[in-house]
Amino acid sequence: MSKYKALIGLEMHCEISETNTKVFSSAENSYKDIPNSNIRPVDMAFPGTLPVVNKEAVKMALKASMILNCKQPEYMYFERKNYYYPDLPKGYQITQETKPAPVGIYGSLEYECKGEKKIAVINNLHLEEDAASTDHYSSYSTIDYNRAGVPLLELVTEPCFHSADEAVSFLETMRSIYQYAGISEADSRKGQIRCDVNVSIMDDSLDESDMNNWGTKIEIKNVNSFGGVRDAINYEIDRQTELKENGEYDKMEQQTRRWDEDSLSTIYMRSKVDAIDYKYFVEPNIPKYKISKEWLEEIRKDIPELASERKEKYIEKYGLSDYDATIIVKDKKVSDYYEEVIKLGGNPKKASNWLTSVILGHLNKYDIGINEIYLTPKMLFDIMNMVETGKISSKQSKDVLYKCLSDEKEPQVIVDELGLKQVGDEDTIRPLVIEILDAHLDLIEEYRKGRNVFDFFVGQVMKATRGQANPSLTAKIIKEEIDKR
Ligand code: ADP
Ligand code: MG
């Protein structure tokens, strides 16, 4: 047992990707390939321009606030966070920092870590605008303002996590919530999720509910992947433990570090002691407005079934294992695909087997999403149905599915092309069985003496039908014909 325990608090930024336009302008909310092609004068802070609040973005932010069991504010308003940086043309960011401005205040969320239920404590959730993006080259830098003004949700937790596993499980839960609630694709590969991680350690014997016992927190800025979050936390816990052992921990000042992917270490950036004062004040260009109870109710009704609810349904109603249900709900698109197959009438357990054993393997192998494959839910259902009705054997169905994925042809076309069919009817199989038995009378004697030649007979029928006979029906007929003799 370690002598110390870690306290970890997260600040998770997630771009809202599902609105049509930016949070304060009518520019499209999407990154265009061509830099600086997706901007309006207000995104560039041209004189005389004014922000207009995107109602959809506020709605999505309030929806997230409700899912996080936060308190919603009575009035909606924004604040200015003043600082200068080239990616911020106005010289300030429109955000919501000081309470009670944020769309969500004090909440909690249940999440699962390694099969155990845990509670994350939320300090606040606020809506703000993203900054432009910068690229640095050897002798110059470029700025792309396409990202300036993209709606951004920032979630701040209390220091309620004790390990990298807990922090990452929570982040995964949040990503799934954003996806299921139709708020964001929440794709970290697209830079839509960025996290700041705060880490401190304290003696294991001390009471963590007393803030006075907390150690000096170290903030690690802009970690861009969940793997990075995990590594940065583990690295930082080890580093701080070493400082404790050397007696240097208590002398350490609050500081901001960054996670360096190359050296796999956190690197000192600046001390928090001389942190800039952002001089927050209420954004005067956006009037305060009251959020009506009716509107909140409307938004609440619009919250769809989330991953945790779907998972419960898959286990309770469809009889899936916890493991399979977890795998399917992990990616909303996979879960939507699964629901589609079931809606068409597919057997839930069989559809789950297809997904978890074959299709997800294919997606992993080629690193693609389920929407990128040729096989639609309807096609999977058709293949399952062909097996169900005895048209093809289950062994053949795998070949059909793989060929459908590789050749991009409809299942029925593949079945026709390969001349696949399962000889399912007794009238075809029985005469074949009689013929084969007649030719091997000696083996029937052996069989009666206890030698296992049954598989041999089944094999002979399979050979005669080029693998198209239904195996269980064949076995049944062989048994009957031997017993008759
Ligand atoms: P700041 O004023 O530096 O932004 P806050 O009190 O607003 O600090 O907290 C920012 C983040 O730091 C939150 O996620 C919070 O949970 C986390 N945090 C605060 N104290 C600690 C601590 N002792 N250890 C780990 N995380 C902490
Ligand atoms: Mg912020």
Short mmCIF file of C-alpha atoms and ligand atoms in Angstrom, two decimals:
data_model
loop_
_atom_site.label_atom_id
_atom_site.label_comp_id
_atom_site.label_asym_id
_atom_site.label_seq_id
_atom_site.Cartn_x
_atom_site.Cartn_y
_atom_site.Cartn_z
CA MET A 1 0.00 0.00 0.00
CA SER A 2 1.17 3.40 -0.89
CA LYS A 3 1.63 5.86 1.95
CA TYR A 4 -0.06 8.51 -0.17
CA LYS A 5 -3.28 8.91 -2.01
CA ALA A 6 -3.78 11.05 -5.08
CA LEU A 7 -6.43 13.70 -5.58
CA ILE A 8 -7.27 14.48 -9.19
CA GLY A 9 -9.56 17.17 -10.58
CA LEU A 10 -10.39 17.53 -14.27
CA GLU A 11 -11.22 20.40 -16.57
CA MET A 12 -12.66 18.86 -19.73
CA HIS A 13 -13.22 21.01 -22.80
CA CYS A 14 -15.52 19.58 -25.44
CA GLU A 15 -16.52 21.37 -28.60
CA ILE A 16 -20.22 21.26 -29.36
CA SER A 17 -20.14 19.93 -32.92
CA GLU A 18 -23.87 19.47 -33.52
CA THR A 19 -25.03 23.07 -33.93
CA ASN A 20 -25.20 24.45 -37.46
CA THR A 21 -23.43 27.68 -36.65
CA LYS A 22 -20.87 29.05 -34.21
CA VAL A 23 -21.82 30.16 -30.70
CA PHE A 24 -21.91 33.91 -31.35
CA SER A 25 -21.89 34.20 -35.14
CA SER A 26 -23.62 32.82 -38.22
CA ALA A 27 -20.47 31.17 -39.59
CA GLU A 28 -20.89 27.46 -40.13
CA ASN A 29 -19.82 25.29 -37.18
CA SER A 30 -17.38 23.09 -39.03
CA TYR A 31 -13.70 23.10 -39.80
CA LYS A 32 -13.22 23.76 -43.46
CA ASP A 33 -10.15 22.42 -45.22
CA ILE A 34 -9.22 25.88 -46.36
CA PRO A 35 -7.93 27.96 -43.42
CA ASN A 36 -9.76 31.21 -42.69
CA SER A 37 -12.61 30.40 -45.09
CA ASN A 38 -15.24 29.89 -42.44
CA ILE A 39 -15.41 33.18 -40.61
CA ARG A 40 -17.68 36.19 -40.18
CA PRO A 41 -16.55 39.70 -39.24
CA VAL A 42 -17.55 39.10 -35.61
CA ASP A 43 -15.23 36.06 -35.37
CA MET A 44 -12.41 38.39 -36.41
CA ALA A 45 -13.48 41.07 -33.90
CA PHE A 46 -13.94 43.72 -36.57
CA PRO A 47 -15.04 47.03 -35.05
CA GLY A 48 -18.77 47.49 -34.84
CA THR A 49 -19.65 43.80 -34.88
CA LEU A 50 -21.76 42.29 -32.12
CA PRO A 51 -22.21 38.71 -30.90
CA VAL A 52 -25.59 36.97 -31.22
CA VAL A 53 -26.15 33.98 -28.92
CA ASN A 54 -26.86 30.67 -30.64
CA LYS A 55 -29.99 29.30 -28.97
CA GLU A 56 -29.23 25.71 -30.04
CA ALA A 57 -25.84 25.87 -28.32
CA VAL A 58 -27.46 27.12 -25.10
CA LYS A 59 -30.04 24.36 -25.35
CA MET A 60 -27.38 21.69 -25.71
CA ALA A 61 -25.37 23.17 -22.86
CA LEU A 62 -28.46 23.13 -20.60
CA LYS A 63 -29.17 19.55 -21.66
CA ALA A 64 -25.65 18.52 -20.59
CA SER A 65 -26.15 20.45 -17.35
CA MET A 66 -29.29 18.42 -16.60
CA ILE A 67 -27.62 15.10 -17.39
CA LEU A 68 -24.87 16.07 -14.94
CA ASN A 69 -27.53 16.75 -12.31
CA CYS A 70 -26.39 20.35 -12.04
CA LYS A 71 -28.45 23.33 -11.00
CA GLN A 72 -29.39 25.56 -13.93
CA PRO A 73 -29.11 29.30 -13.49
CA GLU A 74 -32.16 31.54 -13.41
CA TYR A 75 -30.59 33.97 -15.83
CA MET A 76 -28.41 33.31 -18.80
CA TYR A 77 -25.47 35.66 -19.21
CA PHE A 78 -21.83 35.63 -20.24
CA GLU A 79 -18.59 37.10 -18.99
CA ARG A 80 -15.37 38.40 -20.51
CA LYS A 81 -12.09 36.74 -19.69
CA ASN A 82 -9.50 39.30 -20.67
CA TYR A 83 -6.12 38.30 -22.02
CA TYR A 84 -4.14 38.80 -25.19
CA TYR A 85 -3.06 35.99 -27.46
CA PRO A 86 -2.86 35.88 -31.28
CA ASP A 87 -5.54 33.17 -31.45
CA LEU A 88 -7.97 35.49 -29.66
CA PRO A 89 -8.64 38.51 -31.91
CA LYS A 90 -10.96 40.30 -29.49
CA GLY A 91 -8.42 40.29 -26.68
CA TYR A 92 -10.94 38.46 -24.52
CA GLN A 93 -12.86 35.20 -24.54
CA ILE A 94 -16.60 35.19 -23.97
CA THR A 95 -17.18 32.59 -21.27
CA GLN A 96 -19.02 32.00 -17.98
CA GLU A 97 -16.70 31.74 -15.06
CA THR A 98 -17.94 33.23 -11.86
CA LYS A 99 -20.99 31.75 -10.23
CA PRO A 100 -23.90 31.91 -10.87
CA ALA A 101 -23.23 32.46 -14.57
CA PRO A 102 -22.39 28.86 -15.68
CA VAL A 103 -25.14 26.79 -17.37
CA GLY A 104 -24.54 24.15 -14.72
CA ILE A 105 -23.52 24.53 -11.07
CA TYR A 106 -22.74 21.76 -8.55
CA GLY A 107 -23.73 18.40 -9.88
CA SER A 108 -22.76 14.76 -9.75
CA LEU A 109 -22.53 11.88 -12.14
CA GLU A 110 -22.40 8.17 -11.58
CA TYR A 111 -19.80 6.38 -13.69
CA GLU A 112 -18.26 2.95 -13.74
CA CYS A 113 -14.59 2.15 -13.28
CA LYS A 114 -13.50 -1.48 -13.65
CA GLY A 115 -17.04 -2.66 -12.97
CA GLU A 116 -17.41 -0.56 -9.82
CA LYS A 117 -19.88 2.31 -9.56
CA LYS A 118 -18.37 5.67 -8.55
CA ILE A 119 -19.61 9.22 -8.18
CA ALA A 120 -17.92 12.20 -9.78
CA VAL A 121 -18.59 15.58 -8.19
CA ILE A 122 -19.10 18.41 -10.64
CA ASN A 123 -18.15 21.96 -9.74
CA ASN A 124 -19.59 23.60 -12.85
CA LEU A 125 -20.26 23.35 -16.56
CA HIS A 126 -19.95 26.47 -18.68
CA LEU A 127 -20.45 27.55 -22.26
CA GLU A 128 -17.76 29.53 -24.02
CA GLU A 129 -16.19 30.14 -27.41
CA ASP A 130 -13.20 28.28 -28.76
CA ALA A 131 -10.13 30.23 -29.84
CA ALA A 132 -8.52 30.10 -33.28
CA SER A 133 -5.90 27.45 -33.92
CA THR A 134 -2.23 28.16 -34.43
CA ASP A 135 0.43 26.17 -36.24
CA HIS A 136 4.10 26.71 -35.64
CA TYR A 137 6.79 26.22 -38.27
CA SER A 138 10.55 26.67 -38.01
CA SER A 139 10.63 30.39 -38.75
CA TYR A 140 6.99 31.45 -38.72
CA SER A 141 3.55 30.63 -37.33
CA THR A 142 0.11 30.64 -38.94
CA ILE A 143 -3.32 31.28 -37.48
CA ASP A 144 -6.52 29.70 -38.73
CA TYR A 145 -9.63 31.52 -37.49
CA ASN A 146 -12.04 28.80 -38.65
CA ARG A 147 -12.12 27.49 -35.09
CA ALA A 148 -12.65 30.91 -33.50
CA GLY A 149 -16.14 30.99 -32.03
CA VAL A 150 -16.87 27.26 -32.19
CA PRO A 151 -19.09 26.52 -29.16
CA LEU A 152 -17.16 24.92 -26.34
CA LEU A 153 -18.36 23.30 -23.12
CA GLU A 154 -16.00 23.34 -20.19
CA LEU A 155 -16.67 20.93 -17.37
CA VAL A 156 -14.86 21.39 -14.06
CA THR A 157 -14.89 18.59 -11.51
CA GLU A 158 -13.96 18.66 -7.87
CA PRO A 159 -10.78 16.73 -7.00
CA CYS A 160 -12.86 13.56 -6.68
CA PHE A 161 -10.70 11.02 -8.54
CA HIS A 162 -7.97 8.96 -6.92
CA SER A 163 -6.35 7.25 -9.87
CA ALA A 164 -5.72 7.63 -13.59
CA ASP A 165 -8.19 4.78 -14.18
CA GLU A 166 -10.98 6.66 -12.41
CA ALA A 167 -10.25 9.90 -14.26
CA VAL A 168 -10.18 8.20 -17.67
CA SER A 169 -13.33 6.15 -16.97
CA PHE A 170 -15.12 9.38 -16.11
CA LEU A 171 -13.87 11.08 -19.29
CA GLU A 172 -15.07 8.10 -21.34
CA THR A 173 -18.48 8.36 -19.70
CA MET A 174 -18.62 12.06 -20.55
CA ARG A 175 -17.64 11.44 -24.15
CA SER A 176 -20.43 8.91 -24.44
CA ILE A 177 -22.94 11.35 -22.89
CA TYR A 178 -22.00 14.06 -25.39
CA GLN A 179 -22.40 11.61 -28.24
CA TYR A 180 -25.67 10.01 -27.09
CA ALA A 181 -27.26 13.37 -26.26
CA GLY A 182 -26.47 14.63 -29.77
CA ILE A 183 -24.26 17.41 -28.46
CA SER A 184 -20.92 16.47 -29.95
CA GLU A 185 -19.04 13.83 -31.83
CA ALA A 186 -16.56 14.29 -28.98
CA ASP A 187 -13.74 12.96 -31.14
CA SER A 188 -10.35 13.66 -29.60
CA ARG A 189 -8.63 12.80 -32.88
CA LYS A 190 -10.36 15.85 -34.34
CA GLY A 191 -9.22 17.96 -31.40
CA GLN A 192 -12.77 18.22 -30.08
CA ILE A 193 -11.77 17.16 -26.57
CA ARG A 194 -8.96 18.75 -24.57
CA CYS A 195 -8.31 18.25 -20.89
CA ASP A 196 -6.48 20.00 -18.11
CA VAL A 197 -5.53 17.63 -15.33
CA ASN A 198 -4.90 18.72 -11.72
CA VAL A 199 -2.99 16.39 -9.45
CA SER A 200 -1.90 16.49 -5.82
CA ILE A 201 -1.05 13.82 -3.27
CA MET A 202 -1.59 13.61 0.48
CA ASP A 203 -0.85 11.20 3.31
CA ASP A 204 -3.18 8.26 3.05
CA SER A 205 -4.21 8.59 6.71
CA LEU A 206 -5.53 12.14 6.32
CA ASP A 207 -9.16 13.04 5.74
CA GLU A 208 -9.64 14.26 2.19
CA SER A 209 -12.99 15.91 2.94
CA ASP A 210 -11.01 18.56 4.83
CA MET A 211 -9.60 20.90 2.21
CA ASN A 212 -6.80 21.93 4.59
CA ASN A 213 -5.27 18.52 4.14
CA TRP A 214 -4.97 18.87 0.38
CA GLY A 215 -1.50 19.21 -1.10
CA THR A 216 -0.38 21.79 -3.62
CA LYS A 217 -2.10 21.05 -6.91
CA ILE A 218 -0.16 20.80 -10.13
CA GLU A 219 -2.07 21.67 -13.27
CA ILE A 220 -1.20 19.89 -16.52
CA LYS A 221 -2.59 21.84 -19.45
CA ASN A 222 -4.05 20.75 -22.78
CA VAL A 223 -3.75 17.02 -22.75
CA ASN A 224 -5.27 15.93 -26.04
CA SER A 225 -6.00 12.24 -25.63
CA PHE A 226 -7.33 9.99 -22.88
CA GLY A 227 -4.15 7.94 -23.13
CA GLY A 228 -2.22 11.16 -22.50
CA VAL A 229 -4.41 11.91 -19.46
CA ARG A 230 -3.69 8.47 -18.04
CA ASP A 231 0.06 8.75 -18.61
CA ALA A 232 0.27 12.34 -17.36
CA ILE A 233 -1.53 11.48 -14.09
CA ASN A 234 0.59 8.42 -13.43
CA TYR A 235 3.76 10.31 -14.21
CA GLU A 236 2.76 13.20 -11.97
CA ILE A 237 1.80 10.94 -9.03
CA ASP A 238 5.22 9.27 -9.25
CA ARG A 239 7.03 12.62 -9.54
CA GLN A 240 5.18 14.09 -6.56
CA THR A 241 5.73 10.96 -4.48
CA GLU A 242 9.44 11.28 -5.09
CA LEU A 243 9.32 14.95 -4.00
CA LYS A 244 7.48 13.89 -0.83
CA GLU A 245 10.10 11.28 -0.05
CA ASN A 246 12.84 13.88 -0.53
CA GLY A 247 11.04 16.35 1.69
CA GLU A 248 10.64 18.80 -1.17
CA TYR A 249 6.90 18.45 -1.74
CA ASP A 250 5.73 20.96 0.82
CA LYS A 251 8.10 23.63 -0.54
CA MET A 252 6.73 23.22 -4.07
CA GLU A 253 4.68 26.12 -5.44
CA GLN A 254 1.46 25.82 -7.43
CA GLN A 255 2.43 25.50 -11.06
CA THR A 256 1.26 24.76 -14.55
CA ARG A 257 3.00 22.02 -16.51
CA ARG A 258 2.40 20.44 -19.87
CA TRP A 259 2.39 16.82 -20.97
CA ASP A 260 5.16 16.09 -23.42
CA GLU A 261 4.32 13.17 -25.71
CA ASP A 262 7.92 12.69 -26.80
CA SER A 263 9.65 12.43 -23.44
CA LEU A 264 6.51 11.03 -21.74
CA SER A 265 6.93 13.47 -18.90
CA THR A 266 5.32 16.64 -17.55
CA ILE A 267 7.33 19.79 -18.18
CA TYR A 268 7.29 22.98 -16.13
CA MET A 269 5.58 25.91 -17.91
CA ARG A 270 4.89 28.61 -15.35
CA SER A 271 4.25 29.24 -11.69
CA LYS A 272 0.66 29.90 -10.59
CA VAL A 273 1.94 32.44 -8.08
CA ASP A 274 2.18 35.14 -10.72
CA ALA A 275 -0.90 33.93 -12.60
CA ILE A 276 -2.59 36.57 -14.76
CA ASP A 277 -5.66 38.28 -13.45
CA TYR A 278 -8.30 37.92 -16.14
CA LYS A 279 -10.43 40.80 -14.80
CA TYR A 280 -13.73 39.07 -15.44
CA PHE A 281 -16.81 41.20 -15.94
CA VAL A 282 -20.27 40.66 -17.39
CA GLU A 283 -20.19 40.72 -21.21
CA PRO A 284 -22.06 43.97 -21.94
CA ASN A 285 -22.87 43.10 -25.56
CA ILE A 286 -25.09 40.17 -24.59
CA PRO A 287 -28.14 41.04 -22.51
CA LYS A 288 -28.96 38.89 -19.52
CA TYR A 289 -32.11 36.88 -20.11
CA LYS A 290 -34.35 34.75 -17.96
CA ILE A 291 -34.51 31.03 -18.58
CA SER A 292 -38.13 29.99 -18.27
CA LYS A 293 -39.23 26.87 -16.41
CA GLU A 294 -41.22 25.82 -19.48
CA TRP A 295 -38.17 25.95 -21.70
CA LEU A 296 -36.15 23.91 -19.22
CA GLU A 297 -38.93 21.32 -19.11
CA GLU A 298 -38.97 21.14 -22.89
CA ILE A 299 -35.22 20.57 -22.94
CA ARG A 300 -35.44 17.91 -20.25
CA LYS A 301 -38.02 15.97 -22.25
CA ASP A 302 -35.65 16.03 -25.18
CA ILE A 303 -32.90 14.08 -23.39
CA PRO A 304 -32.59 10.78 -25.23
CA GLU A 305 -31.80 7.32 -23.88
CA LEU A 306 -28.14 7.38 -22.78
CA ALA A 307 -25.52 4.64 -22.89
CA SER A 308 -26.10 3.56 -19.28
CA GLU A 309 -29.84 3.11 -19.94
CA ARG A 310 -29.26 1.24 -23.18
CA LYS A 311 -26.78 -1.03 -21.45
CA GLU A 312 -29.29 -1.88 -18.76
CA LYS A 313 -31.90 -2.63 -21.43
CA TYR A 314 -29.49 -4.91 -23.32
CA ILE A 315 -28.76 -6.90 -20.18
CA GLU A 316 -32.25 -7.01 -18.68
CA LYS A 317 -34.39 -7.27 -21.79
CA TYR A 318 -32.13 -8.79 -24.42
CA GLY A 319 -30.17 -11.11 -22.13
CA LEU A 320 -26.72 -9.92 -23.19
CA SER A 321 -23.74 -10.32 -20.89
CA ASP A 322 -22.47 -7.23 -19.10
CA TYR A 323 -19.31 -7.51 -21.20
CA ASP A 324 -21.08 -7.58 -24.58
CA ALA A 325 -23.53 -4.83 -23.59
CA THR A 326 -20.61 -2.63 -22.52
CA ILE A 327 -18.82 -3.17 -25.81
CA ILE A 328 -21.90 -2.34 -27.88
CA VAL A 329 -22.87 0.87 -26.06
CA LYS A 330 -19.30 2.15 -25.98
CA ASP A 331 -19.71 3.68 -29.44
CA LYS A 332 -23.10 5.26 -30.09
CA LYS A 333 -22.94 4.48 -33.79
CA VAL A 334 -22.42 0.78 -33.02
CA SER A 335 -25.30 0.86 -30.55
CA ASP A 336 -27.56 2.61 -33.09
CA TYR A 337 -26.62 -0.03 -35.67
CA TYR A 338 -27.47 -2.79 -33.20
CA GLU A 339 -30.83 -1.20 -32.37
CA GLU A 340 -31.60 -0.98 -36.08
CA VAL A 341 -31.00 -4.73 -36.58
CA ILE A 342 -33.31 -5.49 -33.67
CA LYS A 343 -35.96 -3.11 -34.97
CA LEU A 344 -35.95 -5.09 -38.21
CA GLY A 345 -36.70 -8.22 -36.19
CA GLY A 346 -33.21 -9.59 -35.59
CA ASN A 347 -32.62 -11.83 -32.60
CA PRO A 348 -30.85 -9.62 -30.00
CA LYS A 349 -28.38 -12.26 -28.84
CA LYS A 350 -27.46 -13.37 -32.32
CA ALA A 351 -27.11 -9.79 -33.53
CA SER A 352 -24.86 -9.08 -30.55
CA ASN A 353 -22.69 -12.10 -31.44
CA TRP A 354 -22.30 -10.90 -35.00
CA LEU A 355 -21.34 -7.44 -33.85
CA THR A 356 -18.94 -8.31 -31.06
CA SER A 357 -17.26 -11.29 -32.69
CA VAL A 358 -17.08 -10.40 -36.36
CA ILE A 359 -17.98 -6.82 -37.21
CA LEU A 360 -16.12 -5.00 -34.44
CA GLY A 361 -13.06 -7.13 -35.20
CA HIS A 362 -13.27 -5.94 -38.79
CA LEU A 363 -13.60 -2.30 -37.69
CA ASN A 364 -10.58 -2.61 -35.40
CA LYS A 365 -8.49 -4.32 -38.03
CA TYR A 366 -9.03 -1.53 -40.55
CA ASP A 367 -9.42 1.27 -37.97
CA ILE A 368 -12.74 2.42 -39.44
CA GLY A 369 -16.14 3.34 -38.05
CA ILE A 370 -19.29 1.25 -38.40
CA ASN A 371 -20.80 3.85 -40.75
CA GLU A 372 -17.93 3.34 -43.16
CA ILE A 373 -18.64 -0.31 -43.95
CA TYR A 374 -20.80 -1.51 -46.84
CA LEU A 375 -22.80 -3.87 -44.65
CA THR A 376 -25.93 -2.06 -43.45
CA PRO A 377 -28.10 -3.20 -40.52
CA LYS A 378 -30.61 -4.45 -43.12
CA MET A 379 -27.95 -6.59 -44.82
CA LEU A 380 -26.87 -8.10 -41.50
CA PHE A 381 -30.49 -8.82 -40.75
CA ASP A 382 -30.90 -10.48 -44.18
CA ILE A 383 -27.90 -12.74 -43.56
CA MET A 384 -29.20 -13.67 -40.10
CA ASN A 385 -32.56 -14.38 -41.65
CA MET A 386 -31.10 -16.68 -44.32
CA VAL A 387 -29.60 -18.81 -41.55
CA GLU A 388 -32.79 -18.70 -39.52
CA THR A 389 -34.90 -19.96 -42.44
CA GLY A 390 -32.34 -22.63 -43.38
CA LYS A 391 -31.42 -21.07 -46.73
CA ILE A 392 -27.73 -21.12 -45.86
CA SER A 393 -25.79 -22.78 -43.07
CA SER A 394 -24.27 -20.74 -40.26
CA LYS A 395 -20.83 -21.60 -41.56
CA GLN A 396 -21.79 -20.25 -44.99
CA SER A 397 -23.23 -17.12 -43.42
CA LYS A 398 -19.79 -16.08 -42.16
CA ASP A 399 -18.37 -16.38 -45.67
CA VAL A 400 -21.25 -14.31 -47.03
CA LEU A 401 -20.70 -11.61 -44.42
CA TYR A 402 -16.97 -11.37 -45.02
CA LYS A 403 -17.50 -11.28 -48.78
CA CYS A 404 -20.16 -8.61 -48.35
CA LEU A 405 -17.63 -6.50 -46.43
CA SER A 406 -14.76 -7.07 -48.88
CA ASP A 407 -16.58 -7.13 -52.25
CA GLU A 408 -19.28 -4.59 -51.33
CA LYS A 409 -22.13 -6.64 -52.76
CA GLU A 410 -25.57 -7.40 -51.35
CA PRO A 411 -25.79 -10.69 -49.42
CA GLN A 412 -28.33 -12.18 -51.85
CA VAL A 413 -26.03 -11.43 -54.81
CA ILE A 414 -23.14 -13.19 -53.08
CA VAL A 415 -25.30 -16.18 -52.23
CA ASP A 416 -26.36 -16.43 -55.89
CA GLU A 417 -22.85 -15.96 -57.21
CA LEU A 418 -21.37 -18.63 -54.95
CA GLY A 419 -24.30 -20.91 -55.66
CA LEU A 420 -24.78 -21.29 -51.94
CA LYS A 421 -27.79 -22.93 -50.58
CA GLN A 422 -28.38 -25.29 -47.77
CA VAL A 423 -30.06 -28.55 -48.73
CA GLY A 424 -32.55 -28.45 -46.00
CA ASP A 425 -35.36 -30.70 -47.17
CA GLU A 426 -35.68 -34.33 -46.12
CA ASP A 427 -36.64 -35.48 -49.59
CA THR A 428 -33.20 -34.64 -50.93
CA ILE A 429 -31.17 -35.83 -47.97
CA ARG A 430 -32.90 -39.13 -47.15
CA PRO A 431 -32.18 -40.94 -50.45
CA LEU A 432 -28.56 -39.81 -50.20
CA VAL A 433 -28.31 -41.22 -46.67
CA ILE A 434 -29.82 -44.55 -47.75
CA GLU A 435 -27.35 -44.76 -50.62
CA ILE A 436 -24.37 -44.05 -48.38
CA LEU A 437 -25.49 -46.53 -45.72
CA ASP A 438 -25.99 -49.23 -48.37
CA ALA A 439 -22.43 -48.71 -49.52
CA HIS A 440 -21.02 -49.09 -46.00
CA LEU A 441 -22.91 -51.96 -44.41
CA ASP A 442 -19.74 -53.06 -42.62
CA LEU A 443 -19.49 -49.71 -40.88
CA ILE A 444 -23.06 -49.97 -39.64
CA GLU A 445 -22.05 -53.22 -37.93
CA GLU A 446 -19.02 -51.47 -36.40
CA TYR A 447 -21.25 -48.63 -35.25
CA ARG A 448 -23.54 -51.10 -33.48
CA LYS A 449 -20.52 -52.55 -31.73
CA GLY A 450 -19.78 -49.10 -30.36
CA ARG A 451 -17.31 -47.60 -32.79
CA ASN A 452 -17.96 -43.97 -33.58
CA VAL A 453 -18.55 -43.81 -37.32
CA PHE A 454 -21.41 -41.38 -37.11
CA ASP A 455 -19.31 -38.36 -38.03
CA PHE A 456 -18.06 -40.28 -41.03
CA PHE A 457 -21.61 -40.69 -42.37
CA VAL A 458 -22.44 -37.04 -41.80
CA GLY A 459 -19.20 -36.16 -43.57
CA GLN A 460 -20.14 -38.31 -46.55
CA VAL A 461 -23.48 -36.56 -46.91
CA MET A 462 -21.76 -33.19 -46.66
CA LYS A 463 -19.33 -34.23 -49.36
CA ALA A 464 -22.14 -35.37 -51.63
CA THR A 465 -23.94 -32.04 -51.17
CA ARG A 466 -20.80 -29.89 -51.30
CA GLY A 467 -21.33 -28.79 -47.74
CA GLN A 468 -24.87 -27.64 -48.33
CA ALA A 469 -26.80 -30.14 -46.22
CA ASN A 470 -28.21 -28.97 -42.95
CA PRO A 471 -25.98 -30.83 -40.43
CA SER A 472 -28.51 -31.39 -37.67
CA LEU A 473 -31.20 -32.59 -40.06
CA THR A 474 -28.67 -34.92 -41.72
CA ALA A 475 -27.66 -36.39 -38.38
CA LYS A 476 -31.29 -36.97 -37.48
CA ILE A 477 -32.01 -38.82 -40.74
CA ILE A 478 -28.88 -41.00 -40.46
CA LYS A 479 -29.93 -42.06 -36.95
CA GLU A 480 -33.45 -42.89 -38.15
CA GLU A 481 -32.21 -44.88 -41.15
CA ILE A 482 -29.74 -46.92 -39.08
CA ASP A 483 -32.37 -47.65 -36.45
CA LYS A 484 -34.76 -48.86 -39.17
CA ARG A 485 -32.33 -51.54 -40.33
P1 ADP B 1 -7.80 27.52 -10.24
O1 ADP B 1 -8.27 28.72 -9.53
O2 ADP B 1 -6.32 27.34 -10.18
O3 ADP B 1 -8.35 27.36 -11.62
P2 ADP B 1 -9.77 25.79 -9.02
O4 ADP B 1 -9.98 25.75 -7.57
O5 ADP B 1 -10.77 26.51 -9.85
O6 ADP B 1 -8.30 26.30 -9.34
O7 ADP B 1 -9.69 24.29 -9.51
C1 ADP B 1 -9.35 23.97 -10.78
C2 ADP B 1 -9.25 22.46 -10.85
O8 ADP B 1 -8.28 21.98 -9.92
C3 ADP B 1 -10.53 21.72 -10.53
O9 ADP B 1 -10.69 20.69 -11.44
C4 ADP B 1 -10.28 21.18 -9.14
O10 ADP B 1 -10.95 19.95 -8.94
C5 ADP B 1 -8.80 20.93 -9.16
N1 ADP B 1 -8.17 20.95 -7.83
C6 ADP B 1 -8.28 21.89 -6.88
N2 ADP B 1 -7.53 21.57 -5.82
C7 ADP B 1 -6.93 20.40 -6.09
C8 ADP B 1 -6.02 19.55 -5.40
N3 ADP B 1 -5.56 19.83 -4.19
N4 ADP B 1 -5.62 18.43 -6.03
C9 ADP B 1 -6.04 18.11 -7.24
N5 ADP B 1 -6.89 18.87 -7.93
C10 ADP B 1 -7.32 20.00 -7.38
MG MG B 2 -12.33 28.06 -19.47
#
